[in-house]
């Protein structure tokens, strides 16, 4: 025998009874509505879901704080920098303004422990040898870039094939 001590459910069950129903349908309707209401009341968000929602809220809050900090630091960086950061920025700007050949030449001279002044004091044959080394490295770099670009479509087709599987 089912006993429902919940007075709210009982009152709802009683409201659903209609005088035009036969007793069997009325009893079935009362049981169904009582069970339905009990099921609706017992369905709550599990504690794990609540904790997950809290964690998601904390993550969203952290991202928002980081975004605000980045925006404020970006607006602060629009102002000319001073000290070490301006030196680093100037070095970076100088490096990026150089052509690939100039970058390679600088790297080659650094590897050999030479400066531009040392190169200027060398004989013409040694200067030409350094220029040839720079040209060879530049050619190798360009070949590597071309090889990477031609290999990229092949890698893409492999990825597509694997994705299709």
mmCIF file of C-alpha atoms in Angstrom:
data_model
loop_
_atom_site.group_PDB
_atom_site.id
_atom_site.type_symbol
_atom_site.label_atom_id
_atom_site.label_comp_id
_atom_site.label_asym_id
_atom_site.label_seq_id
_atom_site.Cartn_x
_atom_site.Cartn_y
_atom_site.Cartn_z
ATOM 1 C CA UNK A 1 0.000 0.000 0.000
ATOM 2 C CA UNK A 2 1.329 3.412 -0.938
ATOM 3 C CA UNK A 3 1.113 6.102 1.705
ATOM 4 C CA UNK A 4 1.919 9.689 0.858
ATOM 5 C CA UNK A 5 2.554 11.909 3.863
ATOM 6 C CA UNK A 6 3.183 14.974 1.722
ATOM 7 C CA UNK A 7 0.088 17.154 2.243
ATOM 8 C CA UNK A 8 0.940 19.334 -0.770
ATOM 9 C CA UNK A 9 0.946 16.301 -3.035
ATOM 10 C CA UNK A 10 -2.308 15.052 -1.527
ATOM 11 C CA UNK A 11 -4.019 18.362 -2.119
ATOM 12 C CA UNK A 12 -2.791 18.377 -5.727
ATOM 13 C CA UNK A 13 -4.007 14.837 -6.199
ATOM 14 C CA UNK A 14 -7.388 15.769 -4.809
ATOM 15 C CA UNK A 15 -7.671 18.724 -7.185
ATOM 16 C CA UNK A 16 -7.133 16.478 -10.168
ATOM 17 C CA UNK A 17 -10.068 14.202 -9.305
ATOM 18 C CA UNK A 18 -13.097 14.950 -11.401
ATOM 19 C CA UNK A 19 -16.659 13.863 -10.652
ATOM 20 C CA UNK A 20 -17.224 12.655 -14.229
ATOM 21 C CA UNK A 21 -14.408 10.027 -14.011
ATOM 22 C CA UNK A 22 -15.136 6.485 -13.058
ATOM 23 C CA UNK A 23 -13.446 5.289 -9.864
ATOM 24 C CA UNK A 24 -10.783 3.228 -11.663
ATOM 25 C CA UNK A 25 -9.686 6.147 -13.877
ATOM 26 C CA UNK A 26 -9.801 8.535 -10.935
ATOM 27 C CA UNK A 27 -7.569 6.222 -8.883
ATOM 28 C CA UNK A 28 -5.136 5.779 -11.780
ATOM 29 C CA UNK A 29 -5.095 9.510 -12.398
ATOM 30 C CA UNK A 30 -4.458 10.206 -8.722
ATOM 31 C CA UNK A 31 -1.614 7.703 -8.586
ATOM 32 C CA UNK A 32 -0.086 9.002 -11.811
ATOM 33 C CA UNK A 33 -0.282 12.668 -10.813
ATOM 34 C CA UNK A 34 1.079 11.920 -7.343
ATOM 35 C CA UNK A 35 3.962 9.920 -8.782
ATOM 36 C CA UNK A 36 4.612 12.592 -11.381
ATOM 37 C CA UNK A 37 4.725 15.345 -8.796
ATOM 38 C CA UNK A 38 6.947 13.297 -6.510
ATOM 39 C CA UNK A 39 9.294 12.649 -9.410
ATOM 40 C CA UNK A 40 9.392 16.333 -10.288
ATOM 41 C CA UNK A 41 10.145 17.273 -6.706
ATOM 42 C CA UNK A 42 12.848 14.629 -6.345
ATOM 43 C CA UNK A 43 14.603 15.662 -9.545
ATOM 44 C CA UNK A 44 17.199 18.159 -8.475
ATOM 45 C CA UNK A 45 20.509 19.183 -9.893
ATOM 46 C CA UNK A 46 23.126 16.799 -8.543
ATOM 47 C CA UNK A 47 25.817 18.212 -6.293
ATOM 48 C CA UNK A 48 28.478 17.375 -8.879
ATOM 49 C CA UNK A 49 26.683 19.515 -11.462
ATOM 50 C CA UNK A 50 26.479 22.390 -9.001
ATOM 51 C CA UNK A 51 30.215 22.107 -8.323
ATOM 52 C CA UNK A 52 30.874 21.985 -12.057
ATOM 53 C CA UNK A 53 28.827 25.142 -12.541
ATOM 54 C CA UNK A 54 30.771 26.859 -9.768
ATOM 55 C CA UNK A 55 34.077 25.796 -11.354
ATOM 56 C CA UNK A 56 32.920 27.085 -14.734
ATOM 57 C CA UNK A 57 31.968 30.392 -13.153
ATOM 58 C CA UNK A 58 35.403 30.654 -11.520
ATOM 59 C CA UNK A 59 37.122 29.904 -14.845
ATOM 60 C CA UNK A 60 35.022 32.506 -16.627
ATOM 61 C CA UNK A 61 35.849 35.011 -13.915
ATOM 62 C CA UNK A 62 39.576 34.264 -14.227
ATOM 63 C CA UNK A 63 39.440 34.727 -17.999
ATOM 64 C CA UNK A 64 37.605 38.009 -17.571
ATOM 65 C CA UNK A 65 40.201 39.264 -15.085
ATOM 66 C CA UNK A 66 43.038 38.215 -17.408
ATOM 67 C CA UNK A 67 41.391 39.963 -20.325
ATOM 68 C CA UNK A 68 41.012 43.167 -18.339
ATOM 69 C CA UNK A 69 44.649 42.979 -17.244
ATOM 70 C CA UNK A 70 45.799 42.418 -20.820
ATOM 71 C CA UNK A 71 43.714 45.316 -22.059
ATOM 72 C CA UNK A 72 45.111 47.639 -19.417
ATOM 73 C CA UNK A 73 48.682 46.514 -20.082
ATOM 74 C CA UNK A 74 48.136 46.938 -23.836
ATOM 75 C CA UNK A 75 46.884 50.469 -23.342
ATOM 76 C CA UNK A 76 49.818 51.161 -21.025
ATOM 77 C CA UNK A 77 52.234 49.838 -23.660
ATOM 78 C CA UNK A 78 50.968 52.432 -26.126
ATOM 79 C CA UNK A 79 52.833 54.967 -24.018
ATOM 80 C CA UNK A 80 56.542 55.025 -24.907
ATOM 81 C CA UNK A 81 58.394 52.551 -22.734
ATOM 82 C CA UNK A 82 61.394 53.453 -20.634
ATOM 83 C CA UNK A 83 64.424 51.583 -19.355
ATOM 84 C CA UNK A 84 65.134 47.966 -20.265
ATOM 85 C CA UNK A 85 61.876 47.406 -22.099
ATOM 86 C CA UNK A 86 62.580 50.233 -24.523
ATOM 87 C CA UNK A 87 66.035 48.783 -25.224
ATOM 88 C CA UNK A 88 64.591 45.331 -25.858
ATOM 89 C CA UNK A 89 61.880 46.800 -28.030
ATOM 90 C CA UNK A 90 64.436 48.794 -30.020
ATOM 91 C CA UNK A 91 66.616 45.700 -30.477
ATOM 92 C CA UNK A 92 63.639 43.704 -31.655
ATOM 93 C CA UNK A 93 62.521 46.435 -34.035
ATOM 94 C CA UNK A 94 66.032 46.710 -35.446
ATOM 95 C CA UNK A 95 66.259 42.957 -35.924
ATOM 96 C CA UNK A 96 62.864 42.712 -37.625
ATOM 97 C CA UNK A 97 63.679 45.592 -39.967
ATOM 98 C CA UNK A 98 66.661 43.673 -41.385
ATOM 99 C CA UNK A 99 66.412 41.579 -44.512
ATOM 100 C CA UNK A 100 66.898 37.798 -44.237
ATOM 101 C CA UNK A 101 70.347 38.151 -45.821
ATOM 102 C CA UNK A 102 71.354 40.740 -43.207
ATOM 103 C CA UNK A 103 70.095 38.486 -40.421
ATOM 104 C CA UNK A 104 72.053 35.528 -41.786
ATOM 105 C CA UNK A 105 75.182 37.650 -42.190
ATOM 106 C CA UNK A 106 74.883 38.875 -38.605
ATOM 107 C CA UNK A 107 74.423 35.317 -37.336
ATOM 108 C CA UNK A 108 77.392 34.035 -39.368
ATOM 109 C CA UNK A 109 79.682 36.799 -38.105
ATOM 110 C CA UNK A 110 78.525 36.132 -34.535
ATOM 111 C CA UNK A 111 79.320 32.410 -34.930
ATOM 112 C CA UNK A 112 82.810 33.272 -36.149
ATOM 113 C CA UNK A 113 83.326 35.901 -33.458
ATOM 114 C CA UNK A 114 83.695 38.727 -35.963
ATOM 115 C CA UNK A 115 82.247 42.215 -36.206
ATOM 116 C CA UNK A 116 81.482 44.346 -39.249
ATOM 117 C CA UNK A 117 84.632 46.358 -38.517
ATOM 118 C CA UNK A 118 86.692 43.150 -38.599
ATOM 119 C CA UNK A 119 85.175 42.229 -41.951
ATOM 120 C CA UNK A 120 85.946 45.668 -43.359
ATOM 121 C CA UNK A 121 89.606 45.231 -42.354
ATOM 122 C CA UNK A 122 89.846 41.816 -44.081
ATOM 123 C CA UNK A 123 91.151 41.231 -47.554
ATOM 124 C CA UNK A 124 88.699 41.240 -50.444
ATOM 125 C CA UNK A 125 88.959 37.434 -50.861
ATOM 126 C CA UNK A 126 87.938 36.814 -47.230
ATOM 127 C CA UNK A 127 85.057 39.275 -47.562
ATOM 128 C CA UNK A 128 83.933 37.441 -50.698
ATOM 129 C CA UNK A 129 84.169 34.101 -48.873
ATOM 130 C CA UNK A 130 81.910 35.414 -46.123
ATOM 131 C CA UNK A 131 79.475 36.755 -48.727
ATOM 132 C CA UNK A 132 79.413 33.318 -50.416
ATOM 133 C CA UNK A 133 78.666 31.648 -47.074
ATOM 134 C CA UNK A 134 75.811 34.078 -46.498
ATOM 135 C CA UNK A 135 74.454 33.366 -49.994
ATOM 136 C CA UNK A 136 74.656 29.599 -49.429
ATOM 137 C CA UNK A 137 72.801 29.822 -46.112
ATOM 138 C CA UNK A 138 70.179 32.077 -47.660
ATOM 139 C CA UNK A 139 69.696 29.575 -50.488
ATOM 140 C CA UNK A 140 69.407 26.690 -47.979
ATOM 141 C CA UNK A 141 66.856 28.631 -45.976
ATOM 142 C CA UNK A 142 64.761 29.345 -49.055
ATOM 143 C CA UNK A 143 64.933 25.683 -50.126
ATOM 144 C CA UNK A 144 63.761 24.626 -46.677
ATOM 145 C CA UNK A 145 60.844 27.039 -46.877
ATOM 146 C CA UNK A 146 59.873 25.748 -50.327
ATOM 147 C CA UNK A 147 60.165 22.140 -49.128
ATOM 148 C CA UNK A 148 57.994 22.926 -46.123
ATOM 149 C CA UNK A 149 55.337 24.524 -48.319
ATOM 150 C CA UNK A 150 55.280 21.600 -50.760
ATOM 151 C CA UNK A 151 55.159 19.076 -47.915
ATOM 152 C CA UNK A 152 52.292 20.964 -46.275
ATOM 153 C CA UNK A 153 49.632 19.929 -48.835
ATOM 154 C CA UNK A 154 50.739 16.314 -48.515
ATOM 155 C CA UNK A 155 50.434 16.504 -44.748
ATOM 156 C CA UNK A 156 47.012 18.110 -45.172
ATOM 157 C CA UNK A 157 45.838 15.258 -47.423
ATOM 158 C CA UNK A 158 47.096 12.731 -44.866
ATOM 159 C CA UNK A 159 45.151 14.554 -42.144
ATOM 160 C CA UNK A 160 42.027 14.560 -44.296
ATOM 161 C CA UNK A 161 42.424 10.860 -45.005
ATOM 162 C CA UNK A 162 42.832 10.070 -41.332
ATOM 163 C CA UNK A 163 39.858 12.255 -40.472
ATOM 164 C CA UNK A 164 37.745 10.405 -43.025
ATOM 165 C CA UNK A 165 38.591 7.093 -41.412
#
